[in-house]
Amino acid sequence: MRIFLSGSASHLAQALLPRLCAHPGIGTVIGIDLQATAFAHPKFTPHIADIRGPEVARLMQGCDALAHLAFVVLRGKMPAEAMHDINVKGTLNLFNAACQAGIARLVHLSSAAVYGHGENLRETADLCPLPGFLYGQHKVQVEAWLARELPDAVRLRPHIILGPQCQPLLLKILRQPCYVTLAEPQPLLQCVHEDDVADAIIASLLLPASGPINLATPGGYSLKQAITQGHAGAMPIPFGAAKFALNLAWRRSGFGGEPAWLDGVKQTLTLDCGRAQQVLGWQPQYDAQATLASVIKPRLL
């Protein structure tokens, strides 16, 4: 099988590429990204290319499947219009090119951010991304288009992806010596290890799955629990102060992207992942404790 991978220099791609190239059923991986990747393998051919550009149609000729990872998560000081141009228009350009190339297997990496909040949500739940969190809003726009135009495409919805290659901002949050003060009972979140997400992507490329599929470890944890796991003496700070500081940092330097994502820790968001097991045979190899431990080293202040 010949795979076309967008976002081949992304954090998740660094966990996915070794597993793709090690799979005996995959013969070639063609990768594109705006950045170069350090990963090298005889099966892997990288290209510096833009998902919005016409060259993607040429590069994906002869491919059997598409795995779409390229997406701007935190825009920094990037204008909102530019972020939309990449995330939404670029994605539609990529999938249209894939259809014209006759690629049958289409996998889009979406996100649990499409839900906003809720408990034990199934894939049929309403999509209500956090107001002002453009990443989640763009994922919903792409999903709506795929559901309408390419319903056979797989739309994976992983919760917070953690692991050695994960988004640096997540590491900063989980390793900080403080946590935001929230009302009891603490809202619950979930996570999923990057290797488990990689396995789900590969299964989606090889099996006759379609539609939305949730990915998360069983159970839930609070942000307070996660942070105090690494810092036994972590101190609480008012939510308003944290939001003000994040907003100030974003406006001055672009740090963290728009602060609206912080509102997500105020509400429970947990997923029912029964469909992943049913259609992909997927079960996470890492539980929540092991996933958190992969990025948090316990220590005292």
XYZ file of C-alpha atoms in Angstrom:
301
model
C 0.000 0.000 0.000
C 1.166 3.510 -0.855
C 0.253 6.154 1.786
C 0.092 9.928 1.345
C 0.677 11.706 4.674
C 0.081 15.415 5.187
C 1.711 17.104 8.173
C 4.657 14.712 8.031
C 6.790 16.979 10.247
C 4.072 17.362 12.905
C 4.425 16.122 16.465
C 2.068 13.207 15.932
C 3.725 12.248 12.646
C 6.975 11.587 14.515
C 5.163 8.861 16.451
C 3.212 7.641 13.415
C 5.943 7.436 10.771
C 8.064 4.693 12.423
C 4.958 2.539 12.842
C 3.790 3.167 9.280
C 7.176 2.270 7.845
C 7.473 -0.840 10.019
C 4.120 -2.211 8.854
C 4.548 -5.035 6.331
C 1.400 -4.045 4.460
C 2.683 -0.537 3.739
C 5.275 -0.225 1.007
C 5.661 3.527 0.541
C 4.878 6.690 2.516
C 4.851 10.040 0.707
C 4.966 12.914 3.194
C 4.344 16.630 2.765
C 4.800 19.488 5.192
C 5.867 23.122 5.206
C 8.753 22.072 7.467
C 11.440 19.453 6.991
C 11.313 16.310 9.128
C 14.312 14.554 10.638
C 12.718 11.122 10.237
C 14.339 8.943 7.595
C 13.460 5.481 6.291
C 13.762 3.700 2.928
C 9.962 3.592 2.650
C 9.537 7.314 3.379
C 9.859 10.128 0.830
C 9.322 13.637 2.254
C 8.466 16.782 0.293
C 8.266 20.434 1.334
C 4.816 21.361 0.050
C 1.683 23.275 1.000
C -1.680 21.480 1.260
C -3.204 24.559 -0.372
C -1.003 24.266 -3.450
C -1.600 22.540 -6.788
C 1.479 20.329 -6.342
C -0.346 18.010 -3.909
C -2.353 16.539 -6.799
C 0.855 15.526 -8.563
C 2.557 14.169 -5.449
C -0.335 11.897 -4.481
C -0.619 10.203 -7.869
C -0.506 6.450 -7.452
C -1.306 6.546 -3.726
C -3.887 4.197 -2.234
C -4.713 6.102 0.952
C -4.520 9.551 2.525
C -3.856 10.335 6.199
C -4.410 14.042 6.858
C -2.607 15.389 9.933
C -1.670 18.892 8.749
C -3.524 21.526 10.793
C -2.659 24.716 12.675
C -3.468 24.116 16.353
C -2.153 27.266 18.031
C -1.937 30.216 15.689
C 0.300 32.477 17.768
C 0.164 35.839 15.974
C -1.057 34.344 12.712
C -4.178 36.194 11.486
C -7.407 34.246 11.952
C -8.040 34.404 8.204
C -4.674 32.765 7.464
C -5.367 29.989 9.964
C -8.759 29.327 8.327
C -7.131 29.343 4.905
C -4.778 26.523 5.945
C -7.086 24.490 8.160
C -10.298 24.616 6.160
C -9.524 25.662 2.590
C -6.262 23.707 2.573
C -7.978 20.579 3.878
C -10.721 20.783 1.257
C -8.099 21.252 -1.455
C -6.250 18.167 -0.215
C -9.328 15.923 -0.121
C -10.566 17.135 -3.492
C -7.151 16.340 -4.972
C -7.272 12.890 -3.360
C -10.654 12.200 -4.941
C -9.386 13.291 -8.346
C -6.400 10.957 -7.889
C -8.751 8.063 -7.191
C -7.614 7.533 -3.591
C -10.151 5.287 -1.910
C -9.065 5.329 1.749
C -9.342 8.749 3.372
C -8.470 9.408 7.025
C -8.818 12.816 8.667
C -7.395 13.483 12.112
C -10.119 15.519 13.796
C -10.308 16.129 17.553
C -12.458 15.742 20.660
C -12.426 19.563 20.627
C -15.384 19.359 18.226
C -17.615 18.468 21.193
C -16.685 21.293 23.552
C -17.954 19.512 26.670
C -20.056 16.564 27.807
C -19.866 13.192 29.539
C -19.307 9.810 27.868
C -20.118 11.293 24.487
C -20.724 9.045 21.522
C -19.991 10.069 17.957
C -23.643 11.043 17.456
C -23.407 13.866 20.023
C -23.844 17.471 18.915
C -20.688 19.314 17.874
C -20.320 22.452 20.016
C -16.681 23.660 20.021
C -15.597 26.238 22.585
C -16.458 29.798 21.526
C -13.330 31.593 20.365
C -11.243 28.397 20.033
C -10.578 28.483 16.301
C -8.911 25.075 16.138
C -12.068 23.352 17.378
C -14.292 25.472 15.143
C -12.212 24.662 12.072
C -12.346 20.940 12.868
C -16.147 21.166 12.963
C -16.259 22.958 9.606
C -14.069 20.296 8.009
C -16.091 17.474 9.557
C -19.355 18.976 8.300
C -17.950 19.116 4.769
C -16.612 15.547 4.940
C -19.901 14.211 6.324
C -21.716 15.829 3.410
C -19.279 15.289 0.547
C -17.162 12.262 1.572
C -19.139 10.284 4.157
C -16.901 7.223 3.711
C -13.885 9.130 5.031
C -12.759 8.239 8.551
C -12.835 11.139 11.035
C -10.776 10.253 14.095
C -11.564 12.299 17.211
C -8.741 11.813 19.723
C -8.845 13.458 23.135
C -5.686 15.191 24.445
C -2.746 13.455 22.746
C 0.222 12.907 25.050
C 3.583 11.188 24.696
C 7.249 11.971 24.048
C 6.418 13.797 20.788
C 3.360 15.729 21.996
C 2.534 19.416 21.614
C 5.064 21.448 23.721
C 2.309 23.620 25.221
C 0.759 20.516 26.783
C 4.097 19.723 28.405
C 4.316 23.251 29.833
C 0.808 22.999 31.270
C 1.276 19.573 32.850
C 4.741 20.321 34.217
C 3.971 23.691 35.766
C 4.006 24.018 39.593
C 0.484 25.464 39.770
C -3.075 24.687 38.674
C -6.215 26.767 38.188
C -8.784 26.833 40.986
C -12.031 25.209 39.853
C -15.292 24.339 41.584
C -15.728 20.902 43.121
C -16.328 18.306 41.917
C -13.432 18.881 39.537
C -14.281 18.661 35.814
C -12.913 15.526 34.186
C -10.825 15.205 31.043
C -9.277 12.281 29.186
C -6.115 11.711 27.195
C -4.750 9.216 24.703
C -1.168 8.142 24.059
C 0.352 9.142 20.716
C 1.235 5.496 19.956
C -2.400 4.482 20.422
C -3.503 7.259 18.065
C -0.909 6.071 15.543
C -2.317 2.536 15.779
C -5.841 3.876 15.172
C -4.669 5.790 12.095
C -3.035 2.683 10.636
C -6.122 0.575 11.351
C -8.267 3.227 9.647
C -6.032 3.078 6.571
C -6.214 -0.703 6.324
C -9.753 -1.572 7.461
C -13.147 -0.731 5.879
C -14.121 1.869 8.467
C -15.902 5.174 7.873
C -17.335 8.161 9.721
C -16.414 9.615 13.123
C -14.508 7.554 15.699
C -13.642 8.638 19.258
C -10.236 7.859 20.769
C -9.414 8.114 24.480
C -8.175 6.082 27.416
C -10.838 4.730 29.800
C -11.787 6.827 32.809
C -11.041 10.463 33.476
C -8.835 12.769 35.513
C -8.913 16.394 36.566
C -6.303 18.943 35.573
C -5.502 19.332 39.267
C -4.831 15.591 39.556
C -2.586 15.624 36.503
C -0.470 18.547 37.663
C -0.151 17.440 41.282
C 1.006 14.045 39.982
C 4.127 15.848 38.809
C 4.305 18.509 41.542
C 3.146 17.277 44.934
C 3.247 20.835 46.262
C 1.622 22.561 43.280
C -0.191 25.768 44.210
C -3.692 26.841 43.117
C -4.184 30.087 41.191
C -7.521 31.770 40.411
C -8.908 30.896 36.996
C -9.403 34.564 36.166
C -5.747 35.339 36.877
C -4.586 32.449 34.688
C -6.861 33.553 31.838
C -5.637 37.166 32.136
C -1.983 36.109 32.109
C -2.496 33.814 29.121
C -4.354 36.523 27.220
C -1.572 39.010 27.928
C 1.134 36.561 26.836
C -0.751 35.753 23.630
C -1.268 39.387 22.674
C 2.362 40.306 23.361
C 4.140 37.284 21.922
C 1.582 34.908 20.446
C 2.262 32.349 23.201
C -0.387 29.652 23.537
C -2.697 30.757 20.749
C -6.040 32.353 21.532
C -6.797 31.867 25.283
C -10.300 30.466 24.691
C -8.936 26.911 24.931
C -8.413 27.419 28.665
C -12.201 27.497 29.121
C -12.150 23.815 28.230
C -10.662 22.850 31.619
C -13.757 24.292 33.359
C -16.063 21.633 31.907
C -16.028 17.853 31.774
C -15.262 16.278 28.406
C -15.180 12.483 28.311
C -15.779 10.118 25.402
C -17.358 6.747 24.780
C -14.880 4.848 22.573
C -16.947 1.740 21.929
C -17.136 2.433 18.200
C -13.329 2.419 17.895
C -13.245 -1.097 19.305
C -16.174 -2.197 17.170
C -14.999 -0.956 13.749
C -11.205 -0.826 14.195
C -10.632 -3.461 16.857
C -8.886 -0.629 18.716
C -8.092 -0.751 22.402
C -5.573 1.647 23.956
C -2.377 0.001 25.138
C -1.781 2.846 27.603
C -4.198 3.736 30.387
C -4.569 7.303 31.637
C -1.970 6.886 34.385
C 0.648 5.493 32.010
C -0.145 8.145 29.388
C 0.276 10.969 31.895
C 3.433 9.339 33.269
C 4.947 9.422 29.770
C 5.180 13.225 30.030
C 5.178 13.915 33.780
C 8.058 13.111 36.120
C 6.920 13.234 39.776
C 8.857 15.664 41.942
C 8.495 17.865 45.009
C 8.675 21.668 44.895
